[in-house]
Amino acid sequence: MFSSFTRSTVSKLVNGSGASALINARTYYRMPSVPYAQKGLKPFLSERSISFHLEHHKTDIEKANNLVDQTPYRDLPITQVLRQAGGDSEEAPFFNLASSHFNQSFFWKSITDRITEPSVFMLKAFRMDFGSFEEFKAKFSRNASSMSMPGYTWLVFRDKSLSIINTFGSGSPYELEGAFPLLCLDLHERAYYLDYQTNKKKYIANFWNFVDWEFVENKFLNALVQDKDHKQSIEQALVEEYEREMYAFDRDQQSEKDAYIENAKKQTEQALANKDDIDFDDDLEQQLDKEELDGRFAVEEETSEDLYSEDDFQIKK
Amino acid sequence: MISRFTSTNLLRGAVRYYGSTSTSYTLPDLPYDYKALEPVIAGEIMEIHHKKHHQAYVTNLNASLEKYAAAESAKDVAAMIGLQSAIKFNGGGHVNHSIFWTNLAPKNAQGGVSPSGPLADAINQQFGSLEKFIEKFNAQTVAIQGSGWGWLGYDKANSKLVISSCANQDPLSTIGLTPLLGIDVWEHAYYLQYKNARADYLKNIWQIVNWSNVAERYSKAKRLKHIHDKIAFNLVNLLYSIHWMDNRIE
């Protein structure tokens, strides 16, 4: 925000006063807003569990802020830090804290107490990459429950497709080239131990009722800003799917009609062949007679006159 | 070099033996009741830690070793390699927790009683005093990122005590040290009682550390080092004599 020249002159001016500590110690990382922290997310996570987890998260943020000024990543946004600092062994403690902060924040944002549903666009993307929405949930849950070491399970968009990855400890999804995280589930013991102890499967099953699908879709659309072709291909595929379904509906109706007529013809032929009395539908016949007498099916006789005569179009002299 | 060779062969033999017969690893019993370590560690934690977590490591270790034996007899090297991380994780978990249960004792049964004898001498010599050792150990262990173990280990090569730490369930042998005292800082070891206050857990746990067990492990490690050195010395002598005899025969 301030150039280094301004920063150094300002710091020289105020170095004598106690204000230097306040001005030089800028806070870079902040806790995101967690609106459900007061009430909790029953029956997924209790308020108690969330509050202890938030305390742990706060200490991570403080430690990261204490370290960030001494690193070369002080002015970068956190996603850039995570992309670049992964291989930096000197700044490994800082990277671990920053990654841990990002991962935990992403988890707080991935869950909500509002009732949300995945949009049609999101569902089509799931169908394209996993077969169905249920299969995606099953695969994500399997990935999550197979993690014996603490970490996170992520839904990421990468290489024009959605995929599910696991990160361990304080690993970051940004360590994978070109990956955009969309959704995560925290599998550290501190996230679920107070409420579920060893019953991780129940924790994962409850998670699906509290996912913030609007957040997931926002992240997906942000990622697709850089890949408009893929977004168009999803929309195109969605339209095609609708059209196919509509035609299928008409075709089904048509085939039903044909089948009915075929069946009726066969029955009549059989009856004639067996010289049975054809079973006329008496009610229908009476109704048809009545309608004919009422004149509903009266066919107008064609007149020889056209609706318009030639005289109408001639200028009367 | 020699010990790694023999230990790998021993492992192979053990895998072949244990994989092919019905004997397998079992959950060891605790030498005390679940509630005996209160108020330092709640009985609820001990029960879940022992019955669920340690049992899971044992069960999964047996399953992995069975699959490993099957892969070995089918000569499927890729499958063998794929199973190694599961063996390391579950086997490490079993080894570490088996040591951990013996490292602790109730307060009325040796728990928290300061060490004496050669171990105490070594601690005082290397760290200054028991309090300074505990301070250093706690500082290092509380800083472990995520899940792992804090260890007091014995470095056979240099005959020294070492404060170390390992991530996840890696056993201390992966660093080449002999484990003497391990403190589990996975969250399941303390979260139900101490929540996220790992420092408080580490401050209190010294009240139930069974130093006599640690001293036993220390003297055993030193004896083994002594025997190991003797064998190595004799073996080297033997090789030199054979070489000399070869030259003489010519």
mmCIF file of N, CA, C and O in Angstrom, chain A residues 55-91:
data_model
loop_
_atom_site.group_PDB
_atom_site.id
_atom_site.type_symbol
_atom_site.label_atom_id
_atom_site.label_comp_id
_atom_site.label_asym_id
_atom_site.label_seq_id
_atom_site.Cartn_x
_atom_site.Cartn_y
_atom_site.Cartn_z
ATOM 1 N N GLU A 55 -10.182 -20.672 18.547
ATOM 2 C CA GLU A 55 -9.044 -20.202 19.343
ATOM 3 C C GLU A 55 -7.732 -20.688 18.762
ATOM 4 O O GLU A 55 -6.756 -19.947 18.672
ATOM 5 N N HIS A 56 -7.709 -21.949 18.373
ATOM 6 C CA HIS A 56 -6.492 -22.492 17.760
ATOM 7 C C HIS A 56 -6.154 -21.725 16.488
ATOM 8 O O HIS A 56 -4.997 -21.394 16.219
ATOM 9 N N HIS A 57 -7.204 -21.424 15.708
ATOM 10 C CA HIS A 57 -6.998 -20.687 14.460
ATOM 11 C C HIS A 57 -6.430 -19.303 14.744
ATOM 12 O O HIS A 57 -5.513 -18.830 14.065
ATOM 13 N N LYS A 58 -6.949 -18.659 15.813
ATOM 14 C CA LYS A 58 -6.457 -17.308 16.139
ATOM 15 C C LYS A 58 -4.974 -17.337 16.471
ATOM 16 O O LYS A 58 -4.216 -16.454 16.065
ATOM 17 N N THR A 59 -4.534 -18.360 17.233
ATOM 18 C CA THR A 59 -3.098 -18.397 17.568
ATOM 19 C C THR A 59 -2.259 -18.601 16.320
ATOM 20 O O THR A 59 -1.171 -18.037 16.194
ATOM 21 N N ASP A 60 -2.765 -19.388 15.358
ATOM 22 C CA ASP A 60 -2.037 -19.550 14.096
ATOM 23 C C ASP A 60 -1.889 -18.215 13.382
ATOM 24 O O ASP A 60 -0.823 -17.894 12.834
ATOM 25 N N ILE A 61 -2.974 -17.412 13.372
ATOM 26 C CA ILE A 61 -2.931 -16.118 12.688
ATOM 27 C C ILE A 61 -1.916 -15.208 13.372
ATOM 28 O O ILE A 61 -1.115 -14.534 12.704
ATOM 29 N N GLU A 62 -1.933 -15.185 14.715
ATOM 30 C CA GLU A 62 -0.975 -14.320 15.424
ATOM 31 C C GLU A 62 0.452 -14.713 15.105
ATOM 32 O O GLU A 62 1.291 -13.857 14.827
ATOM 33 N N LYS A 63 0.712 -16.030 15.135
ATOM 34 C CA LYS A 63 2.083 -16.472 14.855
ATOM 35 C C LYS A 63 2.483 -16.115 13.433
ATOM 36 O O LYS A 63 3.617 -15.699 13.176
ATOM 37 N N ALA A 64 1.544 -16.274 12.486
ATOM 38 C CA ALA A 64 1.862 -15.947 11.088
ATOM 39 C C ALA A 64 2.157 -14.466 10.951
ATOM 40 O O ALA A 64 3.103 -14.062 10.259
ATOM 41 N N ASN A 65 1.358 -13.622 11.609
ATOM 42 C CA ASN A 65 1.586 -12.184 11.514
ATOM 43 C C ASN A 65 2.897 -11.783 12.145
ATOM 44 O O ASN A 65 3.540 -10.817 11.712
ATOM 45 N N ASN A 66 3.332 -12.498 13.193
ATOM 46 C CA ASN A 66 4.626 -12.187 13.793
ATOM 47 C C ASN A 66 5.769 -12.494 12.850
ATOM 48 O O ASN A 66 6.823 -11.876 12.919
ATOM 49 N N LEU A 67 5.568 -13.484 11.972
ATOM 50 C CA LEU A 67 6.678 -13.912 11.120
ATOM 51 C C LEU A 67 6.699 -13.218 9.766
ATOM 52 O O LEU A 67 7.744 -13.127 9.138
ATOM 53 N N VAL A 68 5.538 -12.727 9.321
ATOM 54 C CA VAL A 68 5.437 -12.376 7.899
ATOM 55 C C VAL A 68 6.351 -11.216 7.521
ATOM 56 O O VAL A 68 6.849 -11.166 6.404
ATOM 57 N N ASP A 69 6.611 -10.288 8.456
ATOM 58 C CA ASP A 69 7.432 -9.122 8.089
ATOM 59 C C ASP A 69 8.856 -9.494 7.734
ATOM 60 O O ASP A 69 9.529 -8.770 7.012
ATOM 61 N N GLN A 70 9.333 -10.621 8.265
ATOM 62 C CA GLN A 70 10.715 -10.998 7.975
ATOM 63 C C GLN A 70 10.839 -11.855 6.724
ATOM 64 O O GLN A 70 11.930 -12.294 6.393
ATOM 65 N N THR A 71 9.706 -12.128 6.075
ATOM 66 C CA THR A 71 9.786 -12.983 4.892
ATOM 67 C C THR A 71 9.716 -12.117 3.637
ATOM 68 O O THR A 71 9.268 -10.970 3.686
ATOM 69 N N PRO A 72 10.132 -12.658 2.493
ATOM 70 C CA PRO A 72 9.973 -11.905 1.244
ATOM 71 C C PRO A 72 8.545 -11.898 0.717
ATOM 72 O O PRO A 72 8.288 -11.355 -0.354
ATOM 73 N N TYR A 73 7.588 -12.480 1.461
ATOM 74 C CA TYR A 73 6.222 -12.582 0.959
ATOM 75 C C TYR A 73 5.296 -11.587 1.628
ATOM 76 O O TYR A 73 4.089 -11.732 1.616
ATOM 77 N N ARG A 74 5.862 -10.535 2.229
ATOM 78 C CA ARG A 74 5.067 -9.687 3.100
ATOM 79 C C ARG A 74 3.967 -8.945 2.376
ATOM 80 O O ARG A 74 2.946 -8.625 2.949
ATOM 81 N N ASP A 75 4.154 -8.632 1.080
ATOM 82 C CA ASP A 75 3.168 -7.799 0.408
ATOM 83 C C ASP A 75 2.254 -8.574 -0.521
ATOM 84 O O ASP A 75 1.454 -7.982 -1.231
ATOM 85 N N LEU A 76 2.388 -9.890 -0.542
ATOM 86 C CA LEU A 76 1.584 -10.651 -1.481
ATOM 87 C C LEU A 76 0.266 -11.077 -0.860
ATOM 88 O O LEU A 76 0.208 -11.318 0.341
ATOM 89 N N PRO A 77 -0.784 -11.199 -1.690
ATOM 90 C CA PRO A 77 -1.997 -11.823 -1.157
ATOM 91 C C PRO A 77 -1.746 -13.290 -0.851
ATOM 92 O O PRO A 77 -0.847 -13.900 -1.424
ATOM 93 N N ILE A 78 -2.572 -13.836 0.040
ATOM 94 C CA ILE A 78 -2.220 -15.137 0.601
ATOM 95 C C ILE A 78 -2.190 -16.241 -0.442
ATOM 96 O O ILE A 78 -1.393 -17.178 -0.350
ATOM 97 N N THR A 79 -3.046 -16.141 -1.492
ATOM 98 C CA THR A 79 -3.028 -17.207 -2.485
ATOM 99 C C THR A 79 -1.708 -17.220 -3.238
ATOM 100 O O THR A 79 -1.186 -18.291 -3.578
ATOM 101 N N GLN A 80 -1.151 -16.021 -3.483
ATOM 102 C CA GLN A 80 0.162 -15.969 -4.146
ATOM 103 C C GLN A 80 1.253 -16.525 -3.240
ATOM 104 O O GLN A 80 2.167 -17.211 -3.693
ATOM 105 N N VAL A 81 1.152 -16.208 -1.950
ATOM 106 C CA VAL A 81 2.129 -16.735 -0.991
ATOM 107 C C VAL A 81 2.131 -18.251 -1.039
ATOM 108 O O VAL A 81 3.179 -18.896 -1.113
ATOM 109 N N LEU A 82 0.924 -18.842 -1.036
ATOM 110 C CA LEU A 82 0.846 -20.296 -0.993
ATOM 111 C C LEU A 82 1.354 -20.918 -2.283
ATOM 112 O O LEU A 82 1.911 -22.005 -2.273
ATOM 113 N N ARG A 83 1.167 -20.195 -3.410
ATOM 114 C CA ARG A 83 1.658 -20.757 -4.668
ATOM 115 C C ARG A 83 3.174 -20.734 -4.710
ATOM 116 O O ARG A 83 3.804 -21.634 -5.247
ATOM 117 N N GLN A 84 3.779 -19.688 -4.133
ATOM 118 C CA GLN A 84 5.223 -19.496 -4.329
ATOM 119 C C GLN A 84 6.058 -20.068 -3.202
ATOM 120 O O GLN A 84 7.183 -20.472 -3.419
ATOM 121 N N ALA A 85 5.529 -20.061 -1.976
ATOM 122 C CA ALA A 85 6.390 -20.362 -0.838
ATOM 123 C C ALA A 85 6.422 -21.833 -0.500
ATOM 124 O O ALA A 85 7.029 -22.207 0.495
ATOM 125 N N GLY A 86 5.775 -22.677 -1.293
ATOM 126 C CA GLY A 86 5.683 -24.091 -0.945
ATOM 127 C C GLY A 86 7.030 -24.771 -0.870
ATOM 128 O O GLY A 86 7.278 -25.606 -0.019
ATOM 129 N N GLY A 87 7.954 -24.391 -1.789
ATOM 130 C CA GLY A 87 9.234 -25.068 -1.818
ATOM 131 C C GLY A 87 10.306 -24.373 -1.013
ATOM 132 O O GLY A 87 11.445 -24.814 -0.967
ATOM 133 N N ASP A 88 9.928 -23.273 -0.341
ATOM 134 C CA ASP A 88 10.934 -22.462 0.353
ATOM 135 C C ASP A 88 11.224 -23.072 1.715
ATOM 136 O O ASP A 88 10.427 -22.948 2.640
ATOM 137 N N SER A 89 12.377 -23.744 1.846
ATOM 138 C CA SER A 89 12.633 -24.441 3.101
ATOM 139 C C SER A 89 12.997 -23.486 4.220
ATOM 140 O O SER A 89 12.794 -23.780 5.378
ATOM 141 N N GLU A 90 13.497 -22.286 3.863
ATOM 142 C CA GLU A 90 13.856 -21.333 4.927
ATOM 143 C C GLU A 90 12.628 -20.794 5.611
ATOM 144 O O GLU A 90 12.608 -20.582 6.807
ATOM 145 N N GLU A 91 11.599 -20.534 4.800
ATOM 146 C CA GLU A 91 10.389 -19.937 5.375
ATOM 147 C C GLU A 91 9.347 -21.002 5.669
ATOM 148 O O GLU A 91 8.159 -20.708 5.691
#
